[in-house]
Amino acid sequence: MSRSKRIPLSYFPGCSMATTAKENNRSLIEFCERIGYDMIEVQDWNCCGSSSAHSVDAELAEDLATRNLTLAPEGRPLLAACPNCMLRLRGAQRHLAEDPEAQKRCEARWGRPVDPDLKLIHFFDLLAGADMKGLNKTSPGLKGMKFVPYYGCMLARPPAMRHEPNHHGLIEKILSDLGAEPRRWGYGARCCGTFLSVVRPDVVGAMVDAIFRNAAAAGADCLVTACAMCHMNLEVRSTLQNRISVLHFSEALALATGKGEDRDWFSRHLVDPRPMLRSARLIA
Amino acid sequence: MMHRKKRSDGKNQSLETIVAGNGDMGFVREVAKRSGTDLSACFHCRCCAGGCPFIEAMDYAPHGVIRLAQLGMRDEVLQSATIWTCVGCHTCSIACPMAVDMAAVMDALRQIAIESDAAIAEPDVLDFHREVLRSIERYGRTHKLEIMMRYKVKTRDWFTDMDVGLRMLAKRKLDLMPSRVRNTKDLKRMFRENAEGGTP
Ligand code: SF4
Ligand code: SF4
């Protein structure tokens, strides 16, 4: 893509990607920059409230989301890759549009308006329109990597959002356009357990182990996750000795479209994916 | 490990007679209003229960919570473990033929339970949520290491997860210092005003 056609985006990383999943963040930025977007981090963004704020305090949850919306500069779409952050931002945006009281509250709270035309884009929305086959001709690709897609709860949503586009199958489509081989399995939409991973590790551990067993039985070399929290819960909660690795979708994309060596990302995984990537000849 | 709660008087909940009309109808309206969900839409097809990944760790199935709420059985539903175990994953919502927003109903019930000082069936869950919010109040973002440490102090459970924590530290997954918002003044004011129950 020529330089003039580059598209600037406001970028909201969220806490998981800014901290525990830096490898997710870095590979995502690298990939987006490569396909023609300029990623401009939202100044001073705050936590979206994770699974906790909306659980215990509806007003607080809304305030946390609206603060972020007010920080997005006018006229530039806002991109987030964390499904939960996106859900919170979209929920607040819808509420602001429907309820003048919510708008008043937001302005009084933060002293700044929200751009009424602010476009919220999830990373998957961006990918849905991207031409991966074209890109594949000029990039190393992922030939030889067998994977199962793991969406977690990302494809589910509240009834009020049921008419919005759903990206079921997108991980498989994009990665197979890049040469990887998806395997069929039945656990791709199992919720990762979010906070129960901390409070009820027994429950989540058993479930996560079942996910890994089924992924391996499907013939996959790795799982590919869409959400940083899923990635962490899968990695830290499994009690299995031998298990396959878990790649962030963004890592797979960045790897497929650029050089795979000298990456600091993979050393941050609890199960090192490098032996798998080497045996598939995807890294040296 | 199953996590079913026995009633304190030892009775089996499912065999009791429920007298319809004894319920707290003001409560039914309150839940409906807060959740934006018409509770009477649910006709107990149990599709939600079939898909819920955490039903094993619940005392009532998700539609059971809706039933209690429909009947205005305030104390029973506010004291149930299910409202705390539900992670709001919306898996049930995509299966529900009546578009019941289960996650919103659970949010509403938890919030009413907290506000009305109901007995919390899963105090560890609430402790965890409170630690997350405390972290956001301090830094504007979540500081995972501190949340975990403080949660451990509260629950006095030091050893579960020690190995997980160490492995995460070794892999640089737990930062020692928080990622933070530079100006947290507006956030701190928001927390204060919300706690005082005021609108801005
Ligand atoms: S799926 Fe919907 S209608 Fe069916 S029992 Fe559950 S909440 Fe009720
Ligand atoms: S939202 Fe709650 S009740 Fe529904 S499937 Fe998820 S955990 Fe179960």
Short mmCIF file of C-alpha atoms and ligand atoms in Angstrom, two decimals:
data_model
loop_
_atom_site.label_atom_id
_atom_site.label_comp_id
_atom_site.label_asym_id
_atom_site.label_seq_id
_atom_site.Cartn_x
_atom_site.Cartn_y
_atom_site.Cartn_z
CA MET A 1 0.00 0.00 0.00
CA SER A 2 1.39 3.39 -0.92
CA ARG A 3 2.22 5.84 1.79
CA SER A 4 -0.48 8.33 0.88
CA LYS A 5 -3.21 5.76 1.32
CA ARG A 6 -2.37 4.96 4.92
CA ILE A 7 -5.32 5.20 7.28
CA PRO A 8 -4.92 6.64 10.78
CA LEU A 9 -6.75 4.85 13.61
CA SER A 10 -7.16 5.67 17.27
CA TYR A 11 -6.14 2.58 19.15
CA PHE A 12 -7.44 1.35 22.50
CA PRO A 13 -5.24 -1.51 23.77
CA GLY A 14 -6.96 -2.24 27.12
CA CYS A 15 -5.25 -3.53 30.26
CA SER A 16 -4.62 -7.13 29.25
CA MET A 17 -2.89 -6.19 26.04
CA ALA A 18 -0.97 -3.37 27.69
CA THR A 19 0.38 -5.66 30.43
CA THR A 20 0.05 -9.45 30.57
CA ALA A 21 -0.31 -9.84 26.82
CA LYS A 22 2.23 -7.35 25.48
CA GLU A 23 3.10 -9.87 22.78
CA ASN A 24 -0.51 -9.64 21.59
CA ASN A 25 -0.33 -5.86 21.56
CA ARG A 26 3.00 -5.62 19.75
CA SER A 27 2.16 -8.16 17.09
CA LEU A 28 -1.21 -6.52 16.50
CA ILE A 29 0.33 -3.09 16.02
CA GLU A 30 3.04 -4.52 13.79
CA PHE A 31 0.48 -6.30 11.63
CA CYS A 32 -1.90 -3.34 11.35
CA GLU A 33 0.95 -0.99 10.44
CA ARG A 34 2.02 -3.47 7.81
CA ILE A 35 -1.37 -3.60 6.14
CA GLY A 36 -1.64 0.17 5.92
CA TYR A 37 -2.95 1.59 9.18
CA ASP A 38 -1.28 4.11 11.45
CA MET A 39 -2.01 3.15 15.03
CA ILE A 40 -2.30 6.09 17.38
CA GLU A 41 -2.83 5.07 20.98
CA VAL A 42 -5.64 6.91 22.77
CA GLN A 43 -4.03 9.28 25.28
CA ASP A 44 -4.52 8.29 28.89
CA TRP A 45 -7.15 5.63 28.25
CA ASN A 46 -8.52 3.79 31.29
CA CYS A 47 -9.56 0.25 32.07
CA CYS A 48 -12.95 -0.67 30.61
CA GLY A 49 -13.89 -2.29 33.94
CA SER A 50 -13.07 -5.84 32.86
CA SER A 51 -15.64 -8.40 34.03
CA SER A 52 -15.91 -6.65 37.36
CA ALA A 53 -17.34 -3.15 36.98
CA HIS A 54 -20.56 -4.13 35.23
CA SER A 55 -20.99 -7.00 37.67
CA VAL A 56 -21.22 -4.81 40.71
CA ASP A 57 -21.91 -1.23 39.64
CA ALA A 58 -23.74 -0.29 36.43
CA GLU A 59 -23.05 3.46 36.67
CA LEU A 60 -19.37 2.96 37.30
CA ALA A 61 -19.15 0.59 34.33
CA GLU A 62 -20.79 3.15 32.09
CA ASP A 63 -18.59 6.00 33.34
CA LEU A 64 -15.44 3.99 32.70
CA ALA A 65 -16.52 3.35 29.13
CA THR A 66 -17.67 6.90 28.41
CA ARG A 67 -14.40 8.39 29.67
CA ASN A 68 -12.60 6.41 26.98
CA LEU A 69 -15.09 7.49 24.33
CA THR A 70 -14.54 11.16 25.21
CA LEU A 71 -10.79 10.69 24.77
CA ALA A 72 -11.06 9.52 21.16
CA PRO A 73 -10.30 12.48 18.85
CA GLU A 74 -13.02 13.47 16.42
CA GLY A 75 -13.03 12.16 12.90
CA ARG A 76 -10.82 9.13 13.43
CA PRO A 77 -12.19 5.60 13.95
CA LEU A 78 -11.41 3.91 17.26
CA LEU A 79 -9.99 0.41 17.07
CA ALA A 80 -9.94 -2.12 19.92
CA ALA A 81 -9.00 -5.77 19.79
CA CYS A 82 -10.21 -6.95 23.19
CA PRO A 83 -13.74 -8.30 22.75
CA ASN A 84 -14.79 -7.30 26.24
CA CYS A 85 -13.47 -3.74 25.98
CA MET A 86 -15.26 -3.45 22.64
CA LEU A 87 -18.52 -4.72 24.10
CA ARG A 88 -18.30 -2.12 26.89
CA LEU A 89 -17.47 0.71 24.49
CA ARG A 90 -20.27 -0.25 22.12
CA GLY A 91 -22.78 -0.65 24.94
CA ALA A 92 -21.95 2.82 26.25
CA GLN A 93 -22.08 4.34 22.79
CA ARG A 94 -25.52 2.84 22.18
CA HIS A 95 -26.75 4.09 25.54
CA LEU A 96 -25.47 7.62 24.81
CA ALA A 97 -27.28 7.63 21.47
CA GLU A 98 -30.55 6.40 22.98
CA ASP A 99 -30.68 8.25 26.24
CA PRO A 100 -30.20 12.04 26.54
CA GLU A 101 -29.78 11.61 30.30
CA ALA A 102 -26.76 9.38 29.71
CA GLN A 103 -25.31 12.04 27.43
CA LYS A 104 -25.79 14.72 30.06
CA ARG A 105 -24.18 12.53 32.66
CA CYS A 106 -21.20 11.87 30.46
CA GLU A 107 -20.60 15.53 29.69
CA ALA A 108 -20.99 16.56 33.31
CA ARG A 109 -18.69 13.77 34.40
CA TRP A 110 -15.84 14.35 31.97
CA GLY A 111 -16.40 17.88 30.74
CA ARG A 112 -15.96 16.75 27.16
CA PRO A 113 -18.45 15.52 24.59
CA VAL A 114 -18.27 12.21 22.74
CA ASP A 115 -18.00 12.53 18.99
CA PRO A 116 -21.53 11.44 17.98
CA ASP A 117 -20.18 9.97 14.76
CA LEU A 118 -17.31 8.10 16.39
CA LYS A 119 -16.82 4.85 14.53
CA LEU A 120 -15.93 1.88 16.72
CA ILE A 121 -14.03 -0.85 14.94
CA HIS A 122 -13.12 -4.20 16.33
CA PHE A 123 -9.95 -5.77 14.98
CA PHE A 124 -12.12 -8.43 13.31
CA ASP A 125 -14.16 -5.76 11.47
CA LEU A 126 -10.92 -4.51 10.04
CA LEU A 127 -9.85 -7.98 8.94
CA ALA A 128 -13.22 -8.86 7.43
CA GLY A 129 -12.51 -6.45 4.59
CA ALA A 130 -8.82 -7.21 4.15
CA ASP A 131 -7.44 -9.05 1.14
CA MET A 132 -5.29 -11.79 2.65
CA LYS A 133 -4.91 -13.81 -0.52
CA GLY A 134 -3.27 -10.83 -2.20
CA LEU A 135 -1.06 -10.32 0.81
CA ASN A 136 -0.14 -13.98 0.87
CA LYS A 137 1.54 -13.75 -2.53
CA THR A 138 4.16 -11.40 -1.13
CA SER A 139 4.61 -12.77 2.39
CA PRO A 140 6.01 -15.90 4.03
CA GLY A 141 2.58 -17.30 4.95
CA LEU A 142 1.75 -20.04 7.44
CA LYS A 143 2.02 -23.15 5.31
CA GLY A 144 2.30 -26.22 7.46
CA MET A 145 0.60 -24.88 10.58
CA LYS A 146 -2.39 -26.91 11.72
CA PHE A 147 -4.56 -24.99 14.14
CA VAL A 148 -7.94 -24.83 15.84
CA PRO A 149 -9.62 -21.42 16.18
CA TYR A 150 -10.64 -20.38 19.67
CA TYR A 151 -13.17 -17.55 19.88
CA GLY A 152 -14.25 -17.98 23.49
CA CYS A 153 -17.35 -15.96 24.21
CA MET A 154 -16.50 -13.36 21.60
CA LEU A 155 -19.12 -14.56 19.09
CA ALA A 156 -21.85 -14.47 21.71
CA ARG A 157 -23.37 -11.14 22.64
CA PRO A 158 -26.33 -9.63 24.40
CA PRO A 159 -29.68 -9.77 22.55
CA ALA A 160 -29.61 -6.00 21.96
CA MET A 161 -26.58 -6.50 19.71
CA ARG A 162 -27.80 -9.53 17.83
CA HIS A 163 -28.13 -7.71 14.51
CA GLU A 164 -24.54 -6.52 14.41
CA PRO A 165 -22.10 -8.32 12.15
CA ASN A 166 -20.82 -11.57 13.54
CA HIS A 167 -17.42 -12.82 12.52
CA HIS A 168 -17.99 -16.51 12.89
CA GLY A 169 -15.33 -18.40 10.93
CA LEU A 170 -13.10 -15.41 10.31
CA ILE A 171 -9.98 -16.84 12.00
CA GLU A 172 -10.24 -19.99 9.85
CA LYS A 173 -10.86 -18.01 6.70
CA ILE A 174 -8.03 -15.54 7.14
CA LEU A 175 -5.45 -18.03 8.33
CA SER A 176 -6.27 -20.53 5.59
CA ASP A 177 -5.93 -17.72 3.04
CA LEU A 178 -2.44 -17.38 4.50
CA GLY A 179 -1.71 -21.06 4.03
CA ALA A 180 -2.46 -22.56 7.45
CA GLU A 181 -4.73 -25.54 7.90
CA PRO A 182 -7.75 -25.23 10.20
CA ARG A 183 -8.96 -28.37 11.96
CA ARG A 184 -12.57 -28.93 12.92
CA TRP A 185 -13.51 -29.13 16.56
CA GLY A 186 -16.34 -28.35 18.92
CA TYR A 187 -14.72 -26.20 21.60
CA GLY A 188 -14.05 -22.97 19.74
CA ALA A 189 -16.84 -21.03 21.42
CA ARG A 190 -16.41 -22.26 25.00
CA CYS A 191 -16.03 -19.37 27.40
CA CYS A 192 -12.57 -19.29 29.04
CA GLY A 193 -14.00 -18.62 32.49
CA THR A 194 -12.78 -15.00 32.87
CA PHE A 195 -12.57 -14.24 36.61
CA LEU A 196 -13.60 -17.76 37.66
CA SER A 197 -10.07 -18.67 36.66
CA VAL A 198 -8.93 -16.89 39.82
CA VAL A 199 -11.82 -17.66 42.13
CA ARG A 200 -12.62 -21.21 41.03
CA PRO A 201 -9.44 -22.57 39.45
CA ASP A 202 -10.77 -26.10 39.96
CA VAL A 203 -13.75 -25.51 37.69
CA VAL A 204 -11.84 -23.58 35.03
CA GLY A 205 -8.85 -25.94 35.10
CA ALA A 206 -11.01 -28.95 34.24
CA MET A 207 -12.67 -27.09 31.42
CA VAL A 208 -9.44 -25.75 29.98
CA ASP A 209 -7.91 -29.23 30.04
CA ALA A 210 -10.88 -30.51 28.06
CA ILE A 211 -10.29 -27.74 25.53
CA PHE A 212 -6.62 -28.71 25.10
CA ARG A 213 -7.41 -32.42 24.83
CA ASN A 214 -9.98 -31.78 22.13
CA ALA A 215 -7.67 -29.46 20.24
CA ALA A 216 -4.95 -32.09 20.20
CA ALA A 217 -7.44 -34.82 19.24
CA ALA A 218 -8.50 -32.65 16.28
CA GLY A 219 -4.93 -32.84 15.03
CA ALA A 220 -3.97 -29.24 15.77
CA ASP A 221 -0.44 -28.07 16.50
CA CYS A 222 -1.74 -25.00 18.25
CA LEU A 223 -4.80 -23.04 19.30
CA VAL A 224 -5.30 -19.56 17.92
CA THR A 225 -7.07 -17.16 20.28
CA ALA A 226 -8.91 -13.91 19.58
CA CYS A 227 -8.77 -12.47 23.09
CA ALA A 228 -5.88 -11.80 25.47
CA MET A 229 -7.86 -12.92 28.50
CA CYS A 230 -8.73 -16.26 26.85
CA HIS A 231 -5.07 -16.69 26.01
CA MET A 232 -4.03 -16.19 29.59
CA ASN A 233 -6.70 -18.42 31.09
CA LEU A 234 -5.89 -21.22 28.67
CA GLU A 235 -2.18 -20.94 29.35
CA VAL A 236 -2.20 -20.62 33.11
CA ARG A 237 -5.07 -22.92 33.98
CA SER A 238 -4.24 -26.10 32.15
CA THR A 239 -2.90 -28.84 34.38
CA LEU A 240 -1.80 -31.07 31.51
CA GLN A 241 1.89 -31.92 31.29
CA ASN A 242 2.03 -32.13 27.53
CA ARG A 243 -0.05 -29.63 25.70
CA ILE A 244 0.04 -27.74 22.47
CA SER A 245 0.84 -24.05 22.39
CA VAL A 246 -1.57 -21.14 22.11
CA LEU A 247 -0.91 -18.33 19.64
CA HIS A 248 -2.59 -14.96 19.65
CA PHE A 249 -4.36 -14.44 16.32
CA SER A 250 -2.28 -11.27 15.91
CA GLU A 251 0.96 -13.23 16.36
CA ALA A 252 -0.08 -15.66 13.65
CA LEU A 253 -0.95 -12.75 11.35
CA ALA A 254 2.25 -10.84 12.00
CA LEU A 255 4.27 -14.02 11.56
CA ALA A 256 2.52 -14.83 8.30
CA THR A 257 3.08 -11.40 6.82
CA GLY A 258 6.61 -10.63 7.98
CA LYS A 259 9.83 -12.06 9.28
CA GLY A 260 9.32 -14.41 12.19
CA GLU A 261 12.78 -14.34 13.75
CA ASP A 262 14.03 -12.22 16.62
CA ARG A 263 10.61 -11.94 18.10
CA ASP A 264 10.37 -11.30 21.79
CA TRP A 265 6.73 -12.38 21.78
CA PHE A 266 7.13 -16.12 21.90
CA SER A 267 9.38 -16.17 24.96
CA ARG A 268 6.50 -14.67 26.90
CA HIS A 269 4.31 -17.75 26.43
CA LEU A 270 3.94 -20.29 29.20
CA VAL A 271 4.10 -23.00 26.56
CA ASP A 272 6.84 -21.95 24.16
CA PRO A 273 5.45 -22.11 20.61
CA ARG A 274 8.89 -21.92 18.97
CA PRO A 275 9.53 -25.67 18.72
CA MET A 276 6.16 -26.07 16.98
CA LEU A 277 6.87 -23.12 14.67
CA ARG A 278 10.33 -24.48 13.88
CA SER A 279 9.11 -27.92 13.02
CA ALA A 280 6.53 -26.34 10.71
CA ARG A 281 9.46 -24.31 9.27
CA LEU A 282 7.76 -21.04 10.08
CA ILE A 283 10.72 -19.69 12.02
CA ALA A 284 14.41 -20.55 11.78
CA MET B 1 -15.87 -30.19 42.98
CA MET B 2 -19.56 -29.42 43.00
CA HIS B 3 -20.58 -26.33 44.78
CA ARG B 4 -24.19 -26.78 45.69
CA LYS B 5 -25.42 -25.02 48.76
CA LYS B 6 -27.77 -26.66 51.24
CA ARG B 7 -30.32 -24.49 52.90
CA SER B 8 -29.48 -23.78 56.50
CA ASP B 9 -32.56 -25.71 57.70
CA GLY B 10 -31.50 -28.70 55.61
CA LYS B 11 -34.65 -28.78 53.51
CA ASN B 12 -34.52 -29.74 49.89
CA GLN B 13 -35.38 -26.64 47.95
CA SER B 14 -36.95 -28.31 44.97
CA LEU B 15 -39.64 -30.12 46.99
CA GLU B 16 -41.07 -27.10 48.67
CA THR B 17 -44.40 -25.67 47.67
CA ILE B 18 -44.17 -22.17 46.32
CA VAL B 19 -47.24 -20.09 46.83
CA ALA B 20 -47.60 -17.89 43.78
CA GLY B 21 -48.70 -14.43 44.77
CA ASN B 22 -46.59 -14.33 47.90
CA GLY B 23 -43.77 -12.84 45.91
CA ASP B 24 -42.35 -9.36 46.08
CA MET B 25 -43.68 -7.82 42.88
CA GLY B 26 -41.88 -4.53 43.46
CA PHE B 27 -38.69 -6.54 43.28
CA VAL B 28 -39.75 -8.14 39.98
CA ARG B 29 -40.26 -4.67 38.51
CA GLU B 30 -36.93 -3.48 39.87
CA VAL B 31 -35.04 -6.36 38.24
CA ALA B 32 -36.88 -5.84 34.96
CA LYS B 33 -36.12 -2.13 35.00
CA ARG B 34 -32.45 -2.44 35.82
CA SER B 35 -31.81 -5.24 33.35
CA GLY B 36 -34.00 -3.85 30.60
CA THR B 37 -35.43 -7.34 30.30
CA ASP B 38 -39.01 -8.54 30.47
CA LEU B 39 -38.68 -11.48 32.84
CA SER B 40 -42.03 -12.94 31.81
CA ALA B 41 -40.63 -13.59 28.33
CA CYS B 42 -38.86 -16.67 29.68
CA PHE B 43 -40.93 -19.84 29.27
CA HIS B 44 -38.32 -22.18 30.73
CA CYS B 45 -37.25 -24.06 27.66
CA ARG B 46 -33.84 -24.48 29.35
CA CYS B 47 -31.80 -23.74 26.28
CA CYS B 48 -29.75 -21.39 28.44
CA ALA B 49 -29.01 -24.13 30.94
CA GLY B 50 -27.96 -26.50 28.17
CA GLY B 51 -25.31 -24.12 26.92
CA CYS B 52 -24.02 -22.57 30.12
CA PRO B 53 -20.39 -23.62 30.59
CA PHE B 54 -20.47 -23.11 34.37
CA ILE B 55 -23.76 -24.70 35.33
CA GLU B 56 -21.89 -27.33 37.37
CA ALA B 57 -20.62 -24.65 39.70
CA MET B 58 -24.07 -23.08 40.20
CA ASP B 59 -26.76 -23.87 42.75
CA TYR B 60 -29.68 -22.87 40.49
CA ALA B 61 -29.55 -23.26 36.72
CA PRO B 62 -29.69 -19.91 34.90
CA HIS B 63 -33.39 -20.25 34.06
CA GLY B 64 -33.98 -21.18 37.72
CA VAL B 65 -32.73 -17.74 38.65
CA ILE B 66 -35.17 -16.25 36.16
CA ARG B 67 -37.96 -18.33 37.73
CA LEU B 68 -37.17 -17.13 41.24
CA ALA B 69 -37.07 -13.57 39.95
CA GLN B 70 -40.38 -13.99 38.08
CA LEU B 71 -42.03 -15.19 41.27
CA GLY B 72 -40.59 -12.33 43.29
CA MET B 73 -38.66 -14.70 45.55
CA ARG B 74 -36.28 -11.95 46.50
CA ASP B 75 -34.21 -13.52 49.26
CA GLU B 76 -33.80 -16.87 47.52
CA VAL B 77 -32.53 -15.31 44.33
CA LEU B 78 -30.33 -12.68 45.95
CA GLN B 79 -28.69 -15.35 48.10
CA SER B 80 -28.06 -17.77 45.27
CA ALA B 81 -24.55 -18.73 44.21
CA THR B 82 -25.49 -18.61 40.54
CA ILE B 83 -25.67 -14.83 40.36
CA TRP B 84 -21.99 -14.73 41.39
CA THR B 85 -20.80 -17.70 39.37
CA CYS B 86 -22.26 -16.38 36.11
CA VAL B 87 -19.44 -14.72 34.17
CA GLY B 88 -21.74 -12.90 31.73
CA CYS B 89 -20.38 -14.70 28.69
CA HIS B 90 -23.71 -14.43 26.79
CA THR B 91 -23.48 -18.05 25.64
CA CYS B 92 -27.02 -18.53 26.92
CA SER B 93 -28.29 -15.44 25.11
CA ILE B 94 -27.43 -16.79 21.69
CA ALA B 95 -29.40 -19.94 22.51
CA CYS B 96 -32.40 -18.19 24.04
CA PRO B 97 -35.44 -18.10 21.72
CA MET B 98 -36.95 -15.24 23.72
CA ALA B 99 -33.94 -12.90 23.70
CA VAL B 100 -33.70 -12.85 27.49
CA ASP B 101 -30.58 -10.89 28.40
CA MET B 102 -29.40 -13.28 31.10
CA ALA B 103 -26.14 -11.45 31.74
CA ALA B 104 -28.02 -8.19 32.31
CA VAL B 105 -30.42 -9.92 34.72
CA MET B 106 -27.48 -11.37 36.66
CA ASP B 107 -25.79 -7.94 36.77
CA ALA B 108 -29.00 -6.42 38.14
CA LEU B 109 -29.39 -9.13 40.77
CA ARG B 110 -25.79 -8.81 41.96
CA GLN B 111 -26.12 -5.07 42.24
CA ILE B 112 -29.38 -5.32 44.20
CA ALA B 113 -27.78 -7.97 46.43
CA ILE B 114 -24.89 -5.63 47.25
CA GLU B 115 -27.07 -2.58 47.79
CA SER B 116 -29.48 -4.41 50.07
CA ASP B 117 -26.77 -6.18 52.09
CA ALA B 118 -28.05 -9.63 51.16
CA ALA B 119 -25.97 -12.62 52.27
CA ILE B 120 -23.43 -13.14 49.49
CA ALA B 121 -23.24 -16.80 48.53
CA GLU B 122 -19.84 -16.48 46.84
CA PRO B 123 -17.92 -13.85 48.82
CA ASP B 124 -14.65 -14.67 47.04
CA VAL B 125 -16.11 -13.55 43.74
CA LEU B 126 -17.20 -10.24 45.21
CA ASP B 127 -13.80 -9.80 46.88
CA PHE B 128 -12.13 -10.31 43.55
CA HIS B 129 -14.37 -7.78 41.78
CA ARG B 130 -13.72 -5.27 44.56
CA GLU B 131 -9.97 -5.68 44.21
CA VAL B 132 -10.21 -5.07 40.47
CA LEU B 133 -12.20 -1.88 41.05
CA ARG B 134 -9.81 -0.75 43.73
CA SER B 135 -6.96 -1.12 41.29
CA ILE B 136 -8.82 0.93 38.68
CA GLU B 137 -9.51 3.59 41.29
CA ARG B 138 -5.81 3.81 42.14
CA TYR B 139 -4.21 3.58 38.73
CA GLY B 140 -7.01 3.96 36.21
CA ARG B 141 -6.03 0.51 34.98
CA THR B 142 -5.80 -2.94 36.49
CA HIS B 143 -2.54 -3.94 38.14
CA LYS B 144 -2.77 -7.71 38.06
CA LEU B 145 0.00 -8.54 40.50
CA GLU B 146 -1.42 -6.29 43.18
CA ILE B 147 -4.96 -7.54 42.58
CA MET B 148 -3.78 -11.12 43.03
CA MET B 149 -1.76 -10.34 46.15
CA ARG B 150 -4.59 -8.46 47.80
CA TYR B 151 -7.11 -11.10 46.81
CA LYS B 152 -4.87 -13.72 48.40
CA VAL B 153 -4.67 -11.73 51.61
CA LYS B 154 -8.43 -11.41 51.74
CA THR B 155 -9.18 -15.04 51.07
CA ARG B 156 -6.19 -16.24 53.15
CA ASP B 157 -5.45 -18.77 50.48
CA TRP B 158 -1.75 -18.38 49.82
CA PHE B 159 -0.87 -21.66 48.23
CA THR B 160 -3.35 -22.28 45.48
CA ASP B 161 -1.77 -20.70 42.47
CA MET B 162 1.63 -19.96 43.95
CA ASP B 163 3.19 -21.97 41.10
CA VAL B 164 1.03 -20.22 38.50
CA GLY B 165 2.06 -16.82 39.86
CA LEU B 166 5.74 -17.72 39.77
CA ARG B 167 5.55 -19.03 36.23
CA MET B 168 3.80 -15.85 35.15
CA LEU B 169 6.47 -13.73 36.79
CA ALA B 170 9.20 -15.74 35.10
CA LYS B 171 7.54 -15.15 31.75
CA ARG B 172 7.20 -11.42 32.45
CA LYS B 173 3.42 -11.72 32.38
CA LEU B 174 2.97 -9.99 35.72
CA ASP B 175 4.46 -6.52 35.74
CA LEU B 176 5.82 -5.35 39.06
CA MET B 177 4.80 -1.78 38.37
CA PRO B 178 1.33 -0.84 37.18
CA SER B 179 0.52 0.59 33.77
CA ARG B 180 -1.31 3.74 34.74
CA VAL B 181 -3.37 6.68 33.64
CA ARG B 182 -1.34 9.87 34.10
CA ASN B 183 -4.10 11.99 35.48
CA THR B 184 -6.29 9.89 37.77
CA LYS B 185 -7.94 12.89 39.43
CA ASP B 186 -11.10 12.71 37.34
CA LEU B 187 -11.35 8.96 37.92
CA LYS B 188 -10.88 9.31 41.66
CA ARG B 189 -13.59 11.96 41.75
CA MET B 190 -15.88 9.66 39.79
CA PHE B 191 -15.36 6.81 42.24
CA ARG B 192 -16.02 9.13 45.15
CA GLU B 193 -19.19 10.59 43.68
CA ASN B 194 -20.51 7.19 42.63
CA ALA B 195 -19.88 5.83 46.11
CA GLU B 196 -21.85 8.73 47.55
CA GLY B 197 -24.66 7.78 45.23
CA GLY B 198 -24.68 11.10 43.44
CA THR B 199 -24.84 11.87 39.76
CA PRO B 200 -22.14 14.21 38.51
S1 SF4 C 1 -33.29 -20.03 27.00
FE1 SF4 C 1 -34.42 -18.11 27.39
S2 SF4 C 1 -36.61 -18.69 27.37
FE2 SF4 C 1 -35.40 -20.59 27.52
S3 SF4 C 1 -35.30 -20.98 29.74
FE3 SF4 C 1 -33.45 -19.82 29.22
S4 SF4 C 1 -34.00 -17.67 29.55
FE4 SF4 C 1 -35.91 -18.84 29.49
S1 SF4 C 2 -23.94 -15.58 30.80
FE1 SF4 C 2 -23.92 -16.64 32.77
S2 SF4 C 2 -25.71 -17.98 32.71
FE2 SF4 C 2 -25.29 -17.35 30.60
S3 SF4 C 2 -23.99 -18.98 29.77
FE3 SF4 C 2 -22.61 -17.39 30.55
S4 SF4 C 2 -22.17 -18.04 32.68
FE4 SF4 C 2 -23.98 -19.19 31.99
#
